[in-house]
Structures are given as C-alpha cells and as structure tokens.
Amino acid sequence: MNAMNAVSPPALLFDAVLPVFLAVLTLFCATALLIVRTRLRSTRNALDTRTRELLSAHEKIEVLSREKREFEEKFQAIFDNSPYSIAFNRLDGTYADVNKAFLSRWGLSREEVLSLSAAELAAGVEDERQRFRDMLERDGRFSNMETQMVRPDGNVRHLLFSSAMVSAGGQASILSTAVDVTSLKEAEKDIKRWREKFDLTTAAARLTFYEYDVENDVLTWSGSMLDVLGYDPEAMKGNLSVWTELLHPEDADRAIALFEEALSQQKRYVIEYRLRRKDGTYADVFEYGRMFARTQDAPRRVLGIIQDVSEAKRTERALLQSEEKYRDIFNNAPIGIFRTSFTGRFLEANPTLAHMLGYRDRNDLLASVGNLETDLYPYPSTRQELIESLLVSPQGVRRDIEFKRKDGAPFYAVINASLQFDESGRPAYLDGTIEDITIRKAAEDMLRQSEEKFASIFRLSPDAIVLFEMDTQRIQDVNDAFVALFGFSREEVLGKTSLELGLYQSPALRDRLYALMNEHQIIRDFEFAAYRKDGEEILCLLSCQVIGINGRSLVFAVLRDLREMKRMQQFMIQTEKMQSLGGLAAGMAHEINNPLGIIVQGVQNIVRRLDPYLGPNIEAAKRYELDLHRLSMFLEERNIFRYLQGIRDAGERAAAIVASMLSFSRRSERTFSSNDVNAIASKALELAGKDFDLKKHYDFRRLNIVREYDPDLPLVPCVGTEIEQVLLNLVRNAAQAMVRAGTENPTLTLRTRKMRDWAVIEVEDNGPGIPRKDLSRIFEPFFTTKKVGEGTGLGLSVSYFIITNNHHGHLTATTCEGRGSKFIVSLPLNPGA
C-alpha cells in the first residue's frame, strides 16, 4: 500500500498516455512515409521503363549521327561547287553561309558577306525584300521570282530567286538560290524592240498577215487588218470560213481553188482577189502565201501576206498591178529576198535583207558587197557547198547557214535558194530568201542550257533521284545522292528494276506504288522503308511523277532520307514529355506539400511542448507535478528526440524535393539584366566553398580550383541568380563525384569564352566521368547516380530547364570514363535576334 502511494497520480497518468501518444505518432508518421514511398516508387518504375527505351534509341542515334556527318560532307561538296548562288540566312537576315557562286556573283569575299545582312547587301530594294518575307511567312517558300541585284561595282543583274524556310543545325534558317538570267532578259528586250519595229513597219505598209493552222483549222490575223479592212484582228480569229466569207462572190471559187491547190502541192502561191470590208465595200488585195510542212516544233501551216491594192487597180490595173504588188511584197517582206549572180555578186536585194546584213539600205548593200564568199560568209567553203547542192537540186535548196553582218558580227539564217539557167543552159543566177533565225538559235541555246542546268540539278541534288521507264520499270538514270544513299554504283543500277535491286521490303509494297502511279500519274510524300545494298533499312519519303521524254513515259522519282528528321521528331517528342512531366511534378508537389507541412509542424510542436524551459510547459507540468527535466532526460535516453529529429529531417527533405519539383515545373517572374558571367562563376565557387561534411571527409576547399576566365567576355543578358544556381549545382556535383571516387589531385576548372553570338561557360573536372549508358539520362528528372538519400535527381533537370527554357540556351555534357567530365553552358548574347 505504501509502495502504491509512492507513485503520484500525474506520473501514473503520464505513463498511461505516453505509449498511446507515441503509438499514434508512429502510426501517423509511418502512414505519411508510406504514401510518399508509394508515389515515388510508381514514378521510378515509369522512369525505369522509359530509361530502357531511351538507351535503345541512343544507340540508334549514334549510328544516325555518323551517317549524318558523312551526308553533311557530301552536301558541303555539292554546296561549294554548285553553279548557282546558294545562301543560308539566319532569321535576322545575317548570312550564316554562302557558296563560291554567290561570292563570285557579288564580287565579295566570304568574310565581307558574313559580316553583312541581306538588307545591307541588297540596299535600296526594301519593298521587294518585304514582299519576299511576306511570301516566306505565308507559304514557307517561293520559287523563281524575278528580281534585280546591283553589284558593288554598279553592274545590274537579273535573277530568278527562290527561297525556303529550312532547319539547319536545329535552328530555323532561310535557304536561298539564284540563277542569273541577265542575258535572257536582254534578249527579251531585243525581241520586244524588233517586234515594235515590225509592227511599225506593217502599220506604215498597211500589210495584213495571217497564219493558218491546217490540221486544226485555226486562222489568226495580225498587222494592219483594222486599217485595211476595218476588222479587229482578234475578233476575226477563227477557222478558214472567216476568210472565205469575206471573198467577193466572183472571186471566191478561183481564190479557194488556188489556195487548195497550194495546200495540196505544198508550194508558194500568189492570189489576186477582192475582200469585203467592214463597211460593205470591196478591196482589191494581193496575197502572197507559203505552205510550211509539219515539224517537231510546229504543225503544218500556211503563212501569208495580204496587201490592199485597190488604189493601184483603179489607176493602173491592166499594166502595173503585177509589178507593183511584187515590188511592195519584195520591199516590205519580213524576210530577205535576193538575186545573185552565179559567180558571186548581188544583182538585187530587198531592204529587209540589207538591214538584216547591217547595211543602211539596198543601195549600200549592192555597192559594198563585191564578193559573197568573203563579204557575206564567214567561211568561203560555205557558199561553195551551197552551189554544189544547187547544181544537184537546182529547183531549190534549204539550209541553216551562218552569215556575217557588215560589222563582222555573226548571225544565223535559213536560206531558200533556187538556181536559174540562161538560154544556153549554163547557171546564171540564184533566187531565194533569207530568214533571220538568230532568235530561234538563241532559244535553242537557252533550251540546251536549260537541259544542262537540269542535268546539274539532277546530278547535284541532295535528294536521291531516279529516272525509270513506266512500262518496263527499268532504271534509266540515277544521281550521285542515290548512289550515296543506297550504296550501289551507278553501273550496278542502270537497266535494273527496283525489285532486282531489293530496294523494297516486299513486292506488295512495290505493286501498290505502281498502282498509284497508274491511277494518278503522280505520288506526293509517300513514306516507306527501303533497303540499302548492305541490307540496312532506310526510312524514305517518295515523290514521283510520270513525264514524257522523247515519246516515252518515264517516272521521275525523288527519295528523301527521313532518318535525321525522325530523330529530330523523337527529340521533340521527348521534349514534350519532359514538359508534361513538369506538369505532373507540379501536381504531385502540391498534393504532397499539405501532409508534409502537417508532419513538420506537428514535430516542431511536440518538441516545443517538451521543452523544459518554456513557460507554458512549466505551468502545465506543475499542475500535474511533472518534472520536465527528468522527462527530457528520459526521452533523450530513449532516443525519442532523435526519432523526432529524424521525422523532422525527413519532412524537410521531402519539402526540399517538393520545392525543387515546383521550381522545375513553374515559371516564376524573373528579370533579365546584363550580368558579368565571370563574377557569377566566382560567386558560385565562393558559395560552394562553404560546403563540407565531416562524416564523409568532404570539404570543397580542398579541391584545386582553376579559373580560366575570358577578360573580354561582354555582359550577358540573363537572370543572374538562376545562372548562379546552375553553376553552383554543377560545381558541387563535380566536387562530390571526385570525392566519392577518391580522385587523386582533384581539380575543378571553370572556363568562360565568347563563341560568335554565344557566351560559353565550361565546368570541367578530372573525376571518374559519367558512364556512357547514363550520359543520355543525366538531365531527366529524378535520375541520379548518387546513393539513396544523397541526391534528389532534380538538380541537373532543373538546371537544364533554366538554361534551355528560361534563357533559350544550351546545356550539354561530354565525358571520358576514368578521366573526367565537362558540362558546357551556352547563353545567347542577343536573345531577341
């Protein structure tokens, strides 16, 4: 009884309450930790699965990267040797790269061009450049836009300009090409001037010209038809009945019969008849026409000249009409007409021929040309060959011949000549016409040049191009890019089919493509997998179209290697997933924050209520006759305080993880300012110098710190505190890695430098390096190589987010296992450019 009385009631109450309290507290803490562990375990399982997928993708990326480098070397050779001007511009207009043809066209050095923008190089054409920019923004590309450039020496050149938005090096760029068409524009101007002279001549001579397409029964008019007959030439366009309905009833049968006879015999003809004017009266006309046989470039047609000879008929119908009509036709014909002696002198020539040969008039021509062999032909043998042909075929010879003008300049013409004999049967003179075909020759030259350009584009195109027959499906030609892409030599593929080469996965896929071609004659952007010669699978994008060449149906197919594009798509998908993970992290953080706050606050309150020096605790203990100091000693002996501190440390650690997750997912209000990166790096080292751990014998100050700062580095626009946070995280990671590995003479190097428009910060150590299998994952959230409890796995992911998302820069890592690692931070000096 005395022993029971020795224990006070408060003591009995405390002994009863304390186990219950501790049990409830332990159950509460265990439940909270179980929730946290369960959610973190689920997240880790998902990340482990994604990690294995990324490792597999990384191995494929390394193969693609090697092939990409080989492709870039080939592309650079094509780029440098292209005959067309090629330029890459950044979005701000500055030149990123240009080829040799571009430098030659502008007459500038590469250094001069790369220091300029498009606006500075092509000053004075802002409206046109704005028009090009609008088209790029609207369509992403434009082709063959005519423009002008003024070289630094003042020389004006005409260009066909094409441009497209492309991605180069992960950045949006503008690819531009230009073809010089100055000579073509000058030729067009010359043609226009000659056309104006021709129209002026026909208007003055009141000549009506017509062209009749025999096979299609199409009759077109030009010249002075409005002045002569009162009809608009365009309104009178139609079939042959337009002409027959205008014939005088008395002349209709004869004129039609003569015209049909000329058609049937394919000969020249001259017809005299009367045509009805618009006012109902009739005009006496003289028509000179000629039948032209069908050629590859033109159908069978008749060309003719109609002249109003009404006045001549009225004044001298009987005697002078024939001579006057001949003289008018002779003098005003658009082609040269001549008569020469057999020995080689001009006997007669019309003004057109005189002007064609560069002489003032007919008299100047007849007086100046004494010997045709030397004065008209560049080579005397040319006329001798013509004479020999006429002796064989005196009725007529047609040839394309090169003549020379009075000033010695060459020009090409078609000569139609016939040989006439005297009464004794000896050759007397030559009659004929000369038609200037310089323009046609120029067009042929342009066509040849166009074919050469096409051949160059075909050969030098960075995309693989193949040309094969539609019927036999046998390959006719391939370009260098095709050879490089599929690994076959050109000789190996010519004459073969794609099935024989094994390019397709299955014959069914090939049959499907040919079915589409037969149905639509064209295929756009068909994605499929093809095989190289060595069996490697290539993902390609196919576009092809049926074209006609020399009467054969050929398929022009372009194949684009999609491997690099797919790699970039995967990178974009990964980036999107990272952003989604940030949102998930934010949601988890907010959900975990509330119970963590309760746990940490509850532990703090328990410790405060057990404090023997706190007034309210002392008063409550007195009421129950409780000795707080002895209670504190009991709790200390039973490690209760240590358990409570452990709960508090775990709660604060979880809160720190939550804060990092929120920082990772939430864009806070930040202020950009110009900062000295060298000073920021030094401050980060100063803060890291306070980091030490006696239990692990870790002290940052024991490291060898090497500072290699660029004193000329300009101020960098950034959020200084965020960059300091990134550098502090990088140097602490490096220091901890070297200590864990026991690196001898641990050295940490901070290096700054300027590289073009970027400020570069390098953090390099000589520690153990990063295992290659982990290198692709180091910027993932929650991934860490530290032991459990030493790292959250958010440091590098948050740093990566700060540099790439907040500052639009780059954060990359390189490593050599056993020799150290290097992290490279690149910040733009002109973020808005």
Short mmCIF file of N, CA, C and O in Angstrom, two decimals, residues 71 74 78 457-468 475-494 496-499 501-504 528 530-533 538 540 542 557-561 563:
data_model
loop_
_atom_site.label_atom_id
_atom_site.label_comp_id
_atom_site.label_asym_id
_atom_site.label_seq_id
_atom_site.Cartn_x
_atom_site.Cartn_y
_atom_site.Cartn_z
N PHE A 71 26.85 12.41 -94.70
CA PHE A 71 25.95 13.14 -95.60
C PHE A 71 26.30 14.61 -95.66
O PHE A 71 26.28 15.23 -96.72
N LYS A 74 29.25 15.27 -97.96
CA LYS A 74 28.86 15.23 -99.37
C LYS A 74 28.05 16.47 -99.73
O LYS A 74 28.22 17.05 -100.80
N ILE A 78 28.73 19.47 -102.63
CA ILE A 78 27.73 19.95 -103.60
C ILE A 78 27.51 21.44 -103.42
O ILE A 78 27.46 22.20 -104.38
N ILE A 457 21.30 20.01 -111.78
CA ILE A 457 20.42 19.87 -110.62
C ILE A 457 20.16 18.39 -110.32
O ILE A 457 20.19 17.96 -109.17
N PHE A 458 19.94 17.62 -111.38
CA PHE A 458 19.72 16.19 -111.23
C PHE A 458 20.92 15.53 -110.57
O PHE A 458 20.80 14.74 -109.64
N ARG A 459 22.10 15.89 -111.05
CA ARG A 459 23.31 15.25 -110.54
C ARG A 459 23.67 15.70 -109.13
O ARG A 459 24.11 14.91 -108.31
N LEU A 460 23.48 17.01 -108.84
CA LEU A 460 23.96 17.58 -107.58
C LEU A 460 22.89 17.68 -106.50
O LEU A 460 23.17 18.16 -105.41
N SER A 461 21.67 17.26 -106.80
CA SER A 461 20.59 17.37 -105.81
C SER A 461 20.94 16.57 -104.55
O SER A 461 21.43 15.44 -104.63
N PRO A 462 20.70 17.14 -103.36
CA PRO A 462 20.97 16.39 -102.12
C PRO A 462 19.99 15.24 -101.91
O PRO A 462 20.28 14.34 -101.13
N ASP A 463 18.84 15.27 -102.59
CA ASP A 463 17.89 14.17 -102.52
C ASP A 463 18.22 13.14 -103.59
O ASP A 463 18.69 13.48 -104.68
N ALA A 464 17.95 11.89 -103.29
CA ALA A 464 18.18 10.83 -104.27
C ALA A 464 17.13 10.92 -105.38
O ALA A 464 15.94 11.03 -105.10
N ILE A 465 17.58 10.88 -106.64
CA ILE A 465 16.67 10.97 -107.79
C ILE A 465 16.93 9.77 -108.70
O ILE A 465 18.08 9.42 -108.97
N VAL A 466 15.84 9.16 -109.16
CA VAL A 466 15.94 8.02 -110.06
C VAL A 466 14.93 8.22 -111.19
O VAL A 466 13.81 8.68 -110.97
N LEU A 467 15.34 7.88 -112.40
CA LEU A 467 14.51 8.01 -113.59
C LEU A 467 14.37 6.61 -114.19
O LEU A 467 15.39 5.97 -114.52
N PHE A 468 13.11 6.10 -114.31
CA PHE A 468 12.93 4.76 -114.85
C PHE A 468 11.70 4.73 -115.75
O PHE A 468 10.80 5.58 -115.66
N ILE A 475 15.51 1.04 -114.61
CA ILE A 475 16.12 2.33 -114.26
C ILE A 475 16.96 2.85 -115.43
O ILE A 475 17.79 2.12 -115.98
N GLN A 476 16.70 4.12 -115.79
CA GLN A 476 17.43 4.77 -116.87
C GLN A 476 18.59 5.62 -116.36
O GLN A 476 19.61 5.74 -117.01
N ASP A 477 18.40 6.24 -115.20
CA ASP A 477 19.47 7.08 -114.67
C ASP A 477 19.22 7.33 -113.18
O ASP A 477 18.09 7.29 -112.70
N VAL A 478 20.31 7.57 -112.45
CA VAL A 478 20.25 7.95 -111.03
C VAL A 478 21.29 9.02 -110.79
O VAL A 478 22.26 9.16 -111.55
N ASN A 479 21.11 9.81 -109.73
CA ASN A 479 22.08 10.85 -109.41
C ASN A 479 23.04 10.36 -108.33
O ASN A 479 22.92 9.25 -107.79
N ASP A 480 24.00 11.24 -108.00
CA ASP A 480 25.03 10.86 -107.02
C ASP A 480 24.43 10.61 -105.65
O ASP A 480 24.91 9.75 -104.89
N ALA A 481 23.39 11.38 -105.29
CA ALA A 481 22.77 11.21 -103.97
C ALA A 481 22.14 9.81 -103.85
O ALA A 481 22.15 9.22 -102.77
N PHE A 482 21.57 9.30 -104.95
CA PHE A 482 21.00 7.96 -104.93
C PHE A 482 22.09 6.92 -104.68
O PHE A 482 21.94 6.00 -103.88
N VAL A 483 23.22 7.10 -105.37
CA VAL A 483 24.35 6.17 -105.19
C VAL A 483 24.82 6.20 -103.73
O VAL A 483 25.08 5.16 -103.12
N ALA A 484 24.94 7.41 -103.17
CA ALA A 484 25.41 7.53 -101.78
C ALA A 484 24.40 6.96 -100.79
O ALA A 484 24.78 6.35 -99.79
N LEU A 485 23.10 7.16 -101.05
CA LEU A 485 22.07 6.73 -100.10
C LEU A 485 21.93 5.22 -100.07
O LEU A 485 21.83 4.62 -98.99
N PHE A 486 21.94 4.57 -101.25
CA PHE A 486 21.65 3.14 -101.31
C PHE A 486 22.90 2.28 -101.42
O PHE A 486 22.81 1.06 -101.30
N GLY A 487 24.07 2.87 -101.67
CA GLY A 487 25.30 2.10 -101.65
C GLY A 487 25.61 1.35 -102.93
O GLY A 487 26.61 0.63 -102.99
N PHE A 488 24.79 1.50 -103.97
CA PHE A 488 25.07 0.89 -105.26
C PHE A 488 25.90 1.85 -106.10
O PHE A 488 25.80 3.06 -105.98
N SER A 489 26.70 1.31 -107.00
CA SER A 489 27.34 2.16 -108.01
C SER A 489 26.33 2.43 -109.11
O SER A 489 25.31 1.72 -109.24
N ARG A 490 26.59 3.47 -109.90
CA ARG A 490 25.66 3.83 -110.97
C ARG A 490 25.55 2.69 -111.98
O ARG A 490 24.47 2.41 -112.50
N GLU A 491 26.66 2.04 -112.26
CA GLU A 491 26.64 0.94 -113.24
C GLU A 491 25.81 -0.24 -112.75
O GLU A 491 25.21 -0.96 -113.54
N GLU A 492 25.76 -0.43 -111.44
CA GLU A 492 25.01 -1.55 -110.88
C GLU A 492 23.51 -1.38 -111.02
O GLU A 492 22.77 -2.37 -111.07
N VAL A 493 23.02 -0.15 -111.06
CA VAL A 493 21.57 0.07 -111.06
C VAL A 493 21.00 0.29 -112.45
O VAL A 493 19.81 0.05 -112.68
N LEU A 494 21.80 0.79 -113.40
CA LEU A 494 21.26 1.09 -114.73
C LEU A 494 20.76 -0.18 -115.39
O LEU A 494 21.46 -1.21 -115.46
N LYS A 496 18.43 -2.07 -114.35
CA LYS A 496 17.81 -2.98 -113.39
C LYS A 496 16.47 -2.41 -112.91
O LYS A 496 16.18 -1.22 -113.08
N THR A 497 15.66 -3.27 -112.30
CA THR A 497 14.43 -2.81 -111.66
C THR A 497 14.68 -2.71 -110.16
O THR A 497 15.63 -3.29 -109.62
N SER A 498 13.80 -1.96 -109.50
CA SER A 498 13.93 -1.82 -108.05
C SER A 498 13.77 -3.16 -107.34
O SER A 498 14.36 -3.41 -106.28
N LEU A 499 12.97 -4.07 -107.94
CA LEU A 499 12.79 -5.39 -107.35
C LEU A 499 14.07 -6.21 -107.44
O LEU A 499 14.44 -6.91 -106.50
N LEU A 501 17.03 -5.00 -107.45
CA LEU A 501 17.99 -4.42 -106.53
C LEU A 501 17.63 -4.66 -105.07
O LEU A 501 18.44 -4.40 -104.18
N GLY A 502 16.39 -5.11 -104.82
CA GLY A 502 15.97 -5.38 -103.44
C GLY A 502 15.74 -4.13 -102.62
O GLY A 502 16.01 -4.12 -101.42
N LEU A 503 15.22 -3.07 -103.26
CA LEU A 503 15.02 -1.82 -102.54
C LEU A 503 13.79 -1.84 -101.64
O LEU A 503 13.75 -1.12 -100.64
N TYR A 504 12.78 -2.64 -102.00
CA TYR A 504 11.53 -2.63 -101.25
C TYR A 504 11.49 -3.80 -100.26
O TYR A 504 12.11 -4.85 -100.46
N PHE A 528 7.90 5.22 -96.77
CA PHE A 528 8.07 3.77 -96.76
C PHE A 528 9.51 3.44 -96.36
O PHE A 528 10.39 4.31 -96.35
N ALA A 530 12.95 1.42 -97.16
CA ALA A 530 13.71 0.83 -98.25
C ALA A 530 14.97 0.18 -97.68
O ALA A 530 15.31 0.38 -96.50
N TYR A 531 15.66 -0.57 -98.52
CA TYR A 531 16.87 -1.26 -98.08
C TYR A 531 18.07 -0.82 -98.92
O TYR A 531 17.99 -0.70 -100.14
N ARG A 532 19.21 -0.59 -98.23
CA ARG A 532 20.47 -0.32 -98.90
C ARG A 532 21.05 -1.62 -99.45
O ARG A 532 20.56 -2.72 -99.20
N LYS A 533 22.14 -1.47 -100.18
CA LYS A 533 22.82 -2.63 -100.74
C LYS A 533 23.28 -3.57 -99.64
O LYS A 533 23.23 -4.80 -99.79
N ILE A 538 16.29 1.91 -94.49
CA ILE A 538 16.27 3.37 -94.56
C ILE A 538 14.82 3.82 -94.67
O ILE A 538 14.07 3.31 -95.52
N CYS A 540 12.32 6.39 -96.00
CA CYS A 540 12.37 7.35 -97.11
C CYS A 540 11.01 8.00 -97.31
O CYS A 540 9.96 7.43 -96.96
N LEU A 542 8.91 9.39 -100.56
CA LEU A 542 8.93 9.28 -102.02
C LEU A 542 7.93 10.25 -102.64
O LEU A 542 6.78 10.33 -102.21
N ALA A 557 11.40 10.15 -110.01
CA ALA A 557 11.16 9.88 -108.59
C ALA A 557 12.25 10.52 -107.73
O ALA A 557 13.43 10.46 -108.07
N VAL A 558 11.82 11.14 -106.65
CA VAL A 558 12.73 11.77 -105.69
C VAL A 558 12.52 11.10 -104.34
O VAL A 558 11.39 11.00 -103.84
N LEU A 559 13.62 10.63 -103.74
CA LEU A 559 13.56 9.96 -102.45
C LEU A 559 14.37 10.77 -101.44
O LEU A 559 15.53 11.10 -101.70
N ARG A 560 13.76 11.07 -100.33
CA ARG A 560 14.41 11.85 -99.28
C ARG A 560 14.63 10.98 -98.05
O ARG A 560 13.74 10.28 -97.58
N ASP A 561 15.85 11.01 -97.54
CA ASP A 561 16.21 10.25 -96.34
C ASP A 561 15.56 10.90 -95.12
O ASP A 561 15.83 12.06 -94.80
N ARG A 563 15.72 9.70 -91.98
CA ARG A 563 16.26 9.24 -90.70
C ARG A 563 16.58 10.41 -89.77
O ARG A 563 16.26 10.38 -88.58
#
